[in-house]
C-alpha positions as semicolon CSV with decimal commas, in nm:
position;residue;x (nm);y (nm);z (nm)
1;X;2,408;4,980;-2,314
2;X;2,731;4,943;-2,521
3;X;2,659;4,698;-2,848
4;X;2,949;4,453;-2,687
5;X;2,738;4,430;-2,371
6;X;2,413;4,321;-2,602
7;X;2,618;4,026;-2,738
8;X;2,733;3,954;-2,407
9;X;2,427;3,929;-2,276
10;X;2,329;3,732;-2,578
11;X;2,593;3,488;-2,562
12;X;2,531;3,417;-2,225
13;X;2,157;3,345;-2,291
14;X;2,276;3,050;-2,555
15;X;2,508;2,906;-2,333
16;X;2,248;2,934;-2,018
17;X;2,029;2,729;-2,198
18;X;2,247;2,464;-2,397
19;X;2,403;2,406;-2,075
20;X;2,022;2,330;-1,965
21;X;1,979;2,126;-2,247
22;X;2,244;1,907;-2,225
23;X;2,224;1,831;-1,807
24;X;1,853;1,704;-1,913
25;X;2,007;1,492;-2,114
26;X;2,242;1,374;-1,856
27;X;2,186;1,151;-1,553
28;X;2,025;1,231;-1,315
29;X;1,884;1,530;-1,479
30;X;1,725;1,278;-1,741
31;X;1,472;1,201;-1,442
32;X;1,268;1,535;-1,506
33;X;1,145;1,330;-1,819
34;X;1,076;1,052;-1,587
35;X;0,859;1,282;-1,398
36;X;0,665;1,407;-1,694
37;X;0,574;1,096;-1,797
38;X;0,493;0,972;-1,488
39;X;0,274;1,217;-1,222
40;X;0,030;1,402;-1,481
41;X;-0,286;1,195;-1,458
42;X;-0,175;0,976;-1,103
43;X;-0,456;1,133;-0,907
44;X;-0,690;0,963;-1,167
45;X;-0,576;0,611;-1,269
46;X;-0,849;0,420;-1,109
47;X;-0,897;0,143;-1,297
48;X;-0,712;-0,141;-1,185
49;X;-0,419;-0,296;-1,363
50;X;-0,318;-0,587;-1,107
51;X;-0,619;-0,767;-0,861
52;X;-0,340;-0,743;-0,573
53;X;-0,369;-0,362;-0,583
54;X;-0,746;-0,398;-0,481
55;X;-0,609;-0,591;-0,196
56;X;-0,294;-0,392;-0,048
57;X;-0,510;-0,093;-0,043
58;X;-0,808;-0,252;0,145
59;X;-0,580;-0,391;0,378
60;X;-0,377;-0,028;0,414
61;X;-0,770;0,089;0,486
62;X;-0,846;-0,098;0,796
63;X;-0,472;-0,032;0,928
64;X;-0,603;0,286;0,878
65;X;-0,937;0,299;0,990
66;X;-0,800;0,097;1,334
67;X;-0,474;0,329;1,377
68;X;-0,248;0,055;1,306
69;X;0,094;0,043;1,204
70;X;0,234;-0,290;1,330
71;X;-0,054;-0,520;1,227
72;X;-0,204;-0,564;0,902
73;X;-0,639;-0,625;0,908
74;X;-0,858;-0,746;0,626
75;X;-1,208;-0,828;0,696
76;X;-1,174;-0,759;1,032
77;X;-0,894;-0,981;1,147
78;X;-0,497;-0,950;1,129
79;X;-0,378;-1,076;0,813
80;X;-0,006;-1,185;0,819
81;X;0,013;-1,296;0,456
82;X;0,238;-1,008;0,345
83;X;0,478;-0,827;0,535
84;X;0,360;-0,411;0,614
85;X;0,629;-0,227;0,402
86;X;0,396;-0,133;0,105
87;X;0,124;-0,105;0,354
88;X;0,328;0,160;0,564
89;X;0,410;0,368;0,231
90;X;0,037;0,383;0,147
91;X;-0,051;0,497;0,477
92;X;0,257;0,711;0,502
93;X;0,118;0,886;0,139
94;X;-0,227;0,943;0,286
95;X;-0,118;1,098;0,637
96;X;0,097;1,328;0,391
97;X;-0,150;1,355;0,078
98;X;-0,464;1,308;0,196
99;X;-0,670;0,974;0,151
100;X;-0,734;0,952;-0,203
101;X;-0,582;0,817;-0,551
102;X;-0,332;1,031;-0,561
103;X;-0,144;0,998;-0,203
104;X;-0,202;0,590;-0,232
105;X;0,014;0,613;-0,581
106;X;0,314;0,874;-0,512
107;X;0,522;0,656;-0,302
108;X;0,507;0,403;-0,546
109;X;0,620;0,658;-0,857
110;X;0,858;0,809;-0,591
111;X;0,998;0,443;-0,570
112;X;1,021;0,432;-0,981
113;X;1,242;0,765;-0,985
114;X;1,470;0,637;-0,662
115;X;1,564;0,319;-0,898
116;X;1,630;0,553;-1,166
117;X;1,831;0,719;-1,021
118;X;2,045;0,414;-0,911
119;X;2,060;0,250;-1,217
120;X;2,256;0,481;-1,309
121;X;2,474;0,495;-1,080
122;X;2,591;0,149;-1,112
123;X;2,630;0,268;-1,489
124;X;2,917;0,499;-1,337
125;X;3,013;0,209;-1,099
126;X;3,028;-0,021;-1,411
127;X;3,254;0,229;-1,581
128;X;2,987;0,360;-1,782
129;X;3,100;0,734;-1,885
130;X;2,829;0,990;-1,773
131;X;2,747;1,102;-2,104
132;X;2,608;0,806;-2,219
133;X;2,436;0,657;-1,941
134;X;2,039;0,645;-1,984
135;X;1,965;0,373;-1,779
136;X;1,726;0,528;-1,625
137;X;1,512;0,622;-1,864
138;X;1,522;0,267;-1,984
139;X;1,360;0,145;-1,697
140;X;1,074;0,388;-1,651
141;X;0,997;0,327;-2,023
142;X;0,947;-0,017;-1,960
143;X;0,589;-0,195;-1,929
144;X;0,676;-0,404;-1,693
145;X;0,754;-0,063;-1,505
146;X;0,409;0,120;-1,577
147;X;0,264;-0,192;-1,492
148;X;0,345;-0,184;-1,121
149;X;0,463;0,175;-1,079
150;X;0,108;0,291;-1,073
151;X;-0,104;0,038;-0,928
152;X;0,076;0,010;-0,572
153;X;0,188;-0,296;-0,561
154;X;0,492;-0,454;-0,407
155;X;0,715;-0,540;-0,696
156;X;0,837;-0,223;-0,777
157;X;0,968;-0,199;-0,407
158;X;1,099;-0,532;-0,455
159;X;1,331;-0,333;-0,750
160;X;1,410;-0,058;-0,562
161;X;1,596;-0,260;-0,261
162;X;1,766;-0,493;-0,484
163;X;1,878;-0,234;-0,685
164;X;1,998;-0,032;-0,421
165;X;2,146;-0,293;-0,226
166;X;2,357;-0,347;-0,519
167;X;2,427;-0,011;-0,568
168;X;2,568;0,053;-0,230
169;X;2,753;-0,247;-0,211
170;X;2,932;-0,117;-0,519
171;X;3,039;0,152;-0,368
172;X;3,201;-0,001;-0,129
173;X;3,419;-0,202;-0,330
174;X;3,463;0,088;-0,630
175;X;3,781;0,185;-0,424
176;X;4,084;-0,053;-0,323
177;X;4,019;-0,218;0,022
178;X;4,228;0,053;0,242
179;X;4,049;0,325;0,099
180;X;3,702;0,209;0,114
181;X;3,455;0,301;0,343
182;X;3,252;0,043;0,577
183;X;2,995;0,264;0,607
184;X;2,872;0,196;0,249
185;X;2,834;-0,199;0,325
186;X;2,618;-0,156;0,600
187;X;2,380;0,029;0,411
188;X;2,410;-0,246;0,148
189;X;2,304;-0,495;0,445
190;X;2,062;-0,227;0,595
191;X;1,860;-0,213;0,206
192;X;1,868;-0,613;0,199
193;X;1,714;-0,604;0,547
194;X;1,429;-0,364;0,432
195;X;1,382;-0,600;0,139
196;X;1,218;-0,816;0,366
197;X;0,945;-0,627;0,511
198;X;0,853;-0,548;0,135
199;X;0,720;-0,961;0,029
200;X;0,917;-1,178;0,229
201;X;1,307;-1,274;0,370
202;X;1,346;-1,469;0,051
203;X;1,440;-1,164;-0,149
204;X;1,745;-1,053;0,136
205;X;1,856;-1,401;0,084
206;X;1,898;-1,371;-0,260
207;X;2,049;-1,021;-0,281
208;X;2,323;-1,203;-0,051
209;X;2,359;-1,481;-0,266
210;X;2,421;-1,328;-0,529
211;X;2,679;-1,062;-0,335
212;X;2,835;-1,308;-0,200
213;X;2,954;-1,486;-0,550
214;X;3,018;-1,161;-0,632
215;X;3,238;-1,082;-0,368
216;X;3,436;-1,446;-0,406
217;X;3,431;-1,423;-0,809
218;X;3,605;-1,070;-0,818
219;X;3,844;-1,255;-0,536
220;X;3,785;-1,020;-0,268
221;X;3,885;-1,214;-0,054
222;X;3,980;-0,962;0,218
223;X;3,672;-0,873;0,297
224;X;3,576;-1,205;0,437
225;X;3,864;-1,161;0,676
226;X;3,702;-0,797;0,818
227;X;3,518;-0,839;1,125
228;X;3,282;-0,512;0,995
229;X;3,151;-0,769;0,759
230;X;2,986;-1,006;0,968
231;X;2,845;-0,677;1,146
232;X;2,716;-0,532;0,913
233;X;2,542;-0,858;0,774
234;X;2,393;-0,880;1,142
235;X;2,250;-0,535;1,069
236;X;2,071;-0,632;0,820
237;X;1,920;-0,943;0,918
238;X;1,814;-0,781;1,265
239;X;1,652;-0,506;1,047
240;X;1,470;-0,750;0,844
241;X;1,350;-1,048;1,078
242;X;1,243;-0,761;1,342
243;X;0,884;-0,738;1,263
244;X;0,835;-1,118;1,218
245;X;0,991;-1,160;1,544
246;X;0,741;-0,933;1,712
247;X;0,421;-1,051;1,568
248;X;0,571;-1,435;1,629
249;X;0,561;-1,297;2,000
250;X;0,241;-1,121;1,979
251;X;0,050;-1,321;1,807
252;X;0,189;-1,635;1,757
253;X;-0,099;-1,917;1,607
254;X;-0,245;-1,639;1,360
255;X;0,122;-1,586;1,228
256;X;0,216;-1,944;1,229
257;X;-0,150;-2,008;1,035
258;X;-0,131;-1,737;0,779
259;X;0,216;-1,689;0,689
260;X;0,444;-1,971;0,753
261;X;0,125;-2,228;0,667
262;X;-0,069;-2,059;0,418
263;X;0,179;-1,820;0,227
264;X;0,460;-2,036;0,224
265;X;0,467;-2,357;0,310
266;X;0,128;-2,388;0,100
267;X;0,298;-2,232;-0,180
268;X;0,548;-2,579;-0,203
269;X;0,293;-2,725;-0,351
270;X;0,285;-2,521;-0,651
271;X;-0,002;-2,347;-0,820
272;X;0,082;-2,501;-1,221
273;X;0,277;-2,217;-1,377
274;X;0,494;-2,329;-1,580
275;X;0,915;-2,185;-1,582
276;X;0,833;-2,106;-1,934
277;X;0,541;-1,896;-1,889
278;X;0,742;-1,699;-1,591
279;X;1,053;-1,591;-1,804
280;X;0,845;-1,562;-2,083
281;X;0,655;-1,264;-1,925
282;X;0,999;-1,029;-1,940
283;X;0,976;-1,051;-2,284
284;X;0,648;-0,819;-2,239
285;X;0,803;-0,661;-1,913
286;X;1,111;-0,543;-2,110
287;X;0,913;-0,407;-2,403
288;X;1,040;-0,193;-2,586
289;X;1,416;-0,308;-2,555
290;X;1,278;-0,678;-2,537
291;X;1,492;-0,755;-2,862
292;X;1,771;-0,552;-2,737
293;X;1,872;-0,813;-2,499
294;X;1,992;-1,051;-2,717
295;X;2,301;-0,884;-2,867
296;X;2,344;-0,689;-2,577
297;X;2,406;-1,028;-2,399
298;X;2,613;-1,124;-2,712
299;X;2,824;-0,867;-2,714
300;X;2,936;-0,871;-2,358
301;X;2,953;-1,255;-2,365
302;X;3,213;-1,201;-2,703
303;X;3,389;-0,883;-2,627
304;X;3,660;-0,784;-2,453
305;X;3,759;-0,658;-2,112
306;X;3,350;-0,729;-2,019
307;X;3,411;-0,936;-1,711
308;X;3,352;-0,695;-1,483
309;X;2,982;-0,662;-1,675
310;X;2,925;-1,048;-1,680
311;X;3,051;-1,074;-1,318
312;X;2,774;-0,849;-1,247
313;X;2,513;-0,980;-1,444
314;X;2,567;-1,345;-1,341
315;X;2,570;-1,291;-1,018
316;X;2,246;-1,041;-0,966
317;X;2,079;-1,308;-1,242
318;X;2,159;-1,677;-1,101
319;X;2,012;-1,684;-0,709
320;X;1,621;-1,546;-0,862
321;X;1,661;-1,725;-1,179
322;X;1,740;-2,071;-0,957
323;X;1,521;-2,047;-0,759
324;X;1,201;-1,969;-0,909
325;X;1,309;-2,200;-1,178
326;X;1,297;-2,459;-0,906
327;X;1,049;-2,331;-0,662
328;X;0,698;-2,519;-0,775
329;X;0,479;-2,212;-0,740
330;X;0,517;-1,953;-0,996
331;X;0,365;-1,617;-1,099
332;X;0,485;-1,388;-1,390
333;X;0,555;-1,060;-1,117
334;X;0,859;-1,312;-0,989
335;X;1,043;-1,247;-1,303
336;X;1,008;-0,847;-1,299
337;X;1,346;-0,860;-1,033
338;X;1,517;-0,914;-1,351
339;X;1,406;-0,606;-1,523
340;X;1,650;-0,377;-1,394
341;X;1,941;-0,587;-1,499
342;X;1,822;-0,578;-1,871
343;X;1,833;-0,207;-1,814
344;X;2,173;-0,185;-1,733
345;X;2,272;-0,457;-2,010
346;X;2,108;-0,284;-2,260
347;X;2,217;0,058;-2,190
348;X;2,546;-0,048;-2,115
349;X;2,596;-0,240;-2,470
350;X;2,451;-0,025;-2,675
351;X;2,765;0,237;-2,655
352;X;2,975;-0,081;-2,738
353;X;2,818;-0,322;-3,001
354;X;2,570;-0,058;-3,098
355;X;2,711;-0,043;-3,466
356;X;2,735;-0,384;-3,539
357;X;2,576;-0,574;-3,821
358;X;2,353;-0,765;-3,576
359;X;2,283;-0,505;-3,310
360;X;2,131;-0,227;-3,616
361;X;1,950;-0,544;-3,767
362;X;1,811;-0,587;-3,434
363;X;1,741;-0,221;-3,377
364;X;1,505;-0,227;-3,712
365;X;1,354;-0,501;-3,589
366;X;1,258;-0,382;-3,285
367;X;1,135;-0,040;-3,431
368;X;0,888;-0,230;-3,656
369;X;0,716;-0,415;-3,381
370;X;0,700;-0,133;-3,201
371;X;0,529;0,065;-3,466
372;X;0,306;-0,223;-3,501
373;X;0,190;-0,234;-3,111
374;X;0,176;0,183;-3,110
375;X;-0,120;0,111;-3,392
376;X;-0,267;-0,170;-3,297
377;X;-0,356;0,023;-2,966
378;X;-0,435;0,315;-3,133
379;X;-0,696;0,085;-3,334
380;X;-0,834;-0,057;-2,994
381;X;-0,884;0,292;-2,853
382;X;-0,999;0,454;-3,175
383;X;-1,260;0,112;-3,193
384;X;-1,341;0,130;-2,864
385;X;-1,394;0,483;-2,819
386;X;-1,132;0,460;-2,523
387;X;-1,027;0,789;-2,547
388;X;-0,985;1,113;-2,666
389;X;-0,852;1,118;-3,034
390;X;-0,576;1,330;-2,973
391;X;-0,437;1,027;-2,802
392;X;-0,491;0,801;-3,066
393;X;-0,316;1,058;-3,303
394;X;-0,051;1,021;-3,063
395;X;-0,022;0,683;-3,109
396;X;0,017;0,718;-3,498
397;X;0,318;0,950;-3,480
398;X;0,456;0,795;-3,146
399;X;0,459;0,458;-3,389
400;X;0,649;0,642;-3,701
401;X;0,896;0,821;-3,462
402;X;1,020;0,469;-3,300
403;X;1,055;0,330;-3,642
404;X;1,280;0,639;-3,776
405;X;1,451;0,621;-3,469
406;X;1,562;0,220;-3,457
407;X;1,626;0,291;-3,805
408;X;1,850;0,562;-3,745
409;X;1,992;0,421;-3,458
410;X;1,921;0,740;-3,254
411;X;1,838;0,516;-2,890
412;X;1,741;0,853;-2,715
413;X;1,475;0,921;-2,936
414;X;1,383;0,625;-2,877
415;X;1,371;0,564;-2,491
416;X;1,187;0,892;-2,531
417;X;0,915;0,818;-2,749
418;X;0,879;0,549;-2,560
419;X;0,835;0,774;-2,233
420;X;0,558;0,959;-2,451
421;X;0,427;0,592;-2,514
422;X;0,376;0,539;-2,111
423;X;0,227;0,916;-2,109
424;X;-0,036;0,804;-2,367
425;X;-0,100;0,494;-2,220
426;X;-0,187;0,604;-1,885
427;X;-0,416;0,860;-2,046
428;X;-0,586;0,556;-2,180
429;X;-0,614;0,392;-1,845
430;X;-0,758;0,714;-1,674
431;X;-1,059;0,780;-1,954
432;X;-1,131;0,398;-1,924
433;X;-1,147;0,451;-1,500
434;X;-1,330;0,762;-1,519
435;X;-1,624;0,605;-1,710
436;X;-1,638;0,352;-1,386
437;X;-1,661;0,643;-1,087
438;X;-1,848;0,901;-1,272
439;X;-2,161;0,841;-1,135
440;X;-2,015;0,801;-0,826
441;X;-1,803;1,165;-0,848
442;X;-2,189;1,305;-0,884
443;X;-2,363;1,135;-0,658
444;X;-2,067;1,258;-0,415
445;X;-2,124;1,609;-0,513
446;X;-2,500;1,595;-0,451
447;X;-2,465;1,421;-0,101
448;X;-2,116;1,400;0,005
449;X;-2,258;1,382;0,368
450;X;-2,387;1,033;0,340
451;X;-2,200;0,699;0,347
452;X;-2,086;0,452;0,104
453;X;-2,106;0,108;0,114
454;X;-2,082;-0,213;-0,117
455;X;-2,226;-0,550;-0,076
456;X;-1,959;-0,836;-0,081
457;X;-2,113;-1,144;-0,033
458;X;-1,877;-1,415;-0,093
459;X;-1,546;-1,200;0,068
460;X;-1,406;-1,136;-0,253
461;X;-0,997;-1,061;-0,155
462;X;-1,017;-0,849;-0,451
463;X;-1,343;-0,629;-0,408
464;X;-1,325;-0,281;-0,589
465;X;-1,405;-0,106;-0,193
466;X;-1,037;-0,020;-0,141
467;X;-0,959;0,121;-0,521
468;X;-1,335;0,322;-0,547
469;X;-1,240;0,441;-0,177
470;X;-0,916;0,667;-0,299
471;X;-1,085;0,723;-0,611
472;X;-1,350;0,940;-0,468
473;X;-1,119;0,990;-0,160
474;X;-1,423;0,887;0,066
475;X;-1,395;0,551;0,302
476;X;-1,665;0,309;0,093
477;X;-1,726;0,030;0,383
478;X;-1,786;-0,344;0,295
479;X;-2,130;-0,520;0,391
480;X;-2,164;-0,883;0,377
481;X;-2,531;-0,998;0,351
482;X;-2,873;-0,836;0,288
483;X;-2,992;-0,721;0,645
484;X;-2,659;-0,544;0,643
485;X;-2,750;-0,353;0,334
486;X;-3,120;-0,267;0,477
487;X;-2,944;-0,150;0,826
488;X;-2,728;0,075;0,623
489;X;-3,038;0,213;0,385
490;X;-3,183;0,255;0,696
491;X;-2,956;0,476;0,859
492;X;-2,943;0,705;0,499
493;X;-2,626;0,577;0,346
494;X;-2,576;0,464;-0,002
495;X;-2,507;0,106;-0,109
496;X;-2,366;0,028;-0,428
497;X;-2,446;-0,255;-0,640
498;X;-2,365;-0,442;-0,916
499;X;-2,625;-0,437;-1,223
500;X;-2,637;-0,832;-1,128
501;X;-2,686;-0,777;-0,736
502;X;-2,967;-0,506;-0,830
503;X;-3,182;-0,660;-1,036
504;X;-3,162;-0,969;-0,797
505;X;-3,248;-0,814;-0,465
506;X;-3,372;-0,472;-0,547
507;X;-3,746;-0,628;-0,466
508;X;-3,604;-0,798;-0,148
509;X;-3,446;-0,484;-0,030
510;X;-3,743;-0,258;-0,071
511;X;-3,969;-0,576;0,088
512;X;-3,738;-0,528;0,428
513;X;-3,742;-0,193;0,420
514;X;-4,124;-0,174;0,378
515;X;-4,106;-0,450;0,654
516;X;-3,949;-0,186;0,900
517;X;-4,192;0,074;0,817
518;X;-3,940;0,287;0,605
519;X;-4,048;0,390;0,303
């Protein structure tokens, strides 16, 4: 081979792979860091970050156990409190996975990339140019992200609709009205419909609030006047009161009892959370970029040609921030539907008032309480033996990397440390779970014939049965009262108890047992 061919060849390998490097730097490419941080370790993240993720998978059990798809079960009986979407997914993960930790959590993760993805593409929709956009990465750095990303729960769903909802609608209007394409604002409608089945009809409602005051503050006017419009808003709410309209028919009284009565009507009379405590919580759901908000918001609210921006923001922020302002009962995970507009604020400022005075002042001040929460939990794990140290190492360097980063204003290294951040803390949360089915992982191994069991005697909503269940990916059944227990012994399954319920009614146990001449 000729020496010109060698540097051809050559040449071509460098450009190969600086191409490479730069589309991973690029949306949507940016999502294989997503990834990384995101599915090592899923199949082993049993401990439980939320009580409502002990629930949703017990329920998604006995749908399972009774081949149901339509109606949700807990203890036995249909439970209409939440609609089945996040039910379906974790059954729909299983049937594809296989029943254990790993299918219950990937649709949930799969959610996290999908709004991603779309956040940034409403960066490009905003007029965001493609080389800076890292929304994305933003948002799966987030806590308030990790938090329900990997626990299956229902707000990160709750993201994913409004977020796309947005995004399509969008794209419907990103070209003048002759040009654009219906096609997109019936899968706006279609999204907003889904939205329901997720938590409740309240969330479509506000996605259409706040598109409609989109729609009449950007004076599109025309579109009121289009026929497709009201067609494709009956889409959407046909998609989304479907289910309620069946089980209303099916099963009227236990509907009427548990989710009009109980879930909301109940719910009117508030629960004590305050509106402070609930908007306070995104200033932990946001970290890192929690301090990032402020002249973000600044800048768009003093610069010029941003009213496209604040059009945007105001009107995906007012309809949630009204109403659970106003609405009596309260709960921090109301407040997360705000998280992926910070994203996009923050990402979308930073390329604009990034190298102000107050923006770099914020920056440093941001890096330094980082820093400070990287070592404080590296002290908690190194104190509490949480895990191994080359995590707590990690937390050291993880904490002088942010600080050189806000520092030197380099916001990828940044949003990527912080990516390492979630990768650490989720190794964290797996050691800490593993201590808790260890014993149980052996005593599977030495008689994974037998049956599990646990006694619940008060009906605990959130009894560990569901989250031990995928953990060990073996069906751990619920008893309710001693004689239960001593049927099951009996029959040579294994009950599990508490160190409470066994010193208790270990000598009761063995007295019944002893009683029915098994010994």
């Amino acid at each position: 081979m000729e020496t010109s061919d060698l540097t051809n060849v050559t040449s071509f390998g460098q450009s190969f792979w600086s191409r490479l490097w730069d589309r991973l730097w690029y949306h949507p490419w940016h999502l294989v860091w997503v990834a990384a941080a995101y599915f090592p370790f899923l199949g082993l993240m049993s401990i439980p970050l939320t009580g409502d993720q002990k629930l949703y998978i017990s329920v998604a059990m006995e749908m399972r156990e009774r081949g149901s798809w339509l109606k949700p079960y807990f203890l036995g009986e249909p439970s209409y409190y939440k609609p089945p979407f996040q039910f379906w997914m974790t059954l729909l993960g299983w049937k594809i996975f296989g029943f254990n930790l790993w299918g219950t959590l990937i649709p949930s993760v799969l959610c996290l990339l999908a709004t991603a993805w779309l956040l940034g593409e409403i960066a490009y929709l905003l007029h965001e140019r493609k080389h800076f956009v890292n929304a994305g990465l933003w948002f799966a750095a987030a806590l308030g992200t990790v938090t329900f990303a990997t626990t299956a729960q229902m707000e990160i769903y709750v993201c994913f609709f409004y977020t796309a909802s947005w995004w399509a609608g969008l794209r419907f209007l990103s070209k003048p009205i002759e040009e654009r394409d219906w096609k997109w604002l019936r899968l706006a409608f279609i999204f907003a419909g889904i939205s329901a089945l997720v938590k409740s009809p309240l969330y479509s409602v506000l996605w259409f609030a706040g598109f409609f005051s989109y729609l009449i503050v950007s004076g599109e006017w025309e579109v009121f006047r289009e026929k497709k419009f009201y067609w494709a808003f009956l889409c959407g709410a046909v998609l989304g009161s479907a289910w309620f309209l069946i089980i209303l028919c099916i099963d009227p009284l236990k509907f009427w009892s548990d989710y009009v009565v109980r879930e909301s009507l109940e719910k009117m009379r508030g629960n004590g959370g305050s509106v402070f405590g609930l908007w306070s919580s995104l200033l932990y759901n946001c970290f890192p970029f929690t301090l990032l908000i402020i002249p973000s918001v600044r800048g768009i609210l003093k610069g010029r040609r941003t009213g496209e921006i604040l059009r945007f923001m105001v009107s995906w922020a007012w309809p949630p921030f009204l109403f659970f302002s106003i609405f009596p009962y309260r709960t921090k995970p109301y407040a997360h539907i705000l998280l992926p507009l910070f994203v996009i604020l923050v990402d979308w400022a930073y390329f604009r008032v990034g190298r102000t005075r107050f923006y770099h002042l914020t920056a440093m001040i941001s890096g330094v309480c980082i820093l400070l929460v990287y070592w404080f939990l590296g002290l908690v794990v190194y104190r509490g033996e949480l895990a191994p140290y080359w995590v707590i190492l990690g937390f050291l360097l993880l904490g002088f990397w942010s600080l050189i980063c806000s520092f030197k204003d380099w916001m990828r290294g940044l949003v990527l440390g912080s990516l390492v951040g979630v990768f650490l803390l989720r190794a964290v949360t797996v050691s800490m779970g593993e201590w808790d089915v260890r014993i149980l992982r052996q005593t599977l191994k030495q008689k994974g014939s037998a049956e599990f069991a646990l006694l619940d005697e008060e009906k605990n909503i959130w009894n560990e049965a569901g989250l031990l269940s995928v953990a060990i990916g073996k069906p751990i059944a619920k008893l309710f009262d001693l004689d239960q227990v001593a049927d099951f012994l009996q029959k040579g399954g294994l009950v599990l108890l508490e160190e409470d319920q066994s010193k208790s009614y270990f000598r009761t146990l063995e007295a019944k047992l002893l009683g029915r001449g098994d010994r």
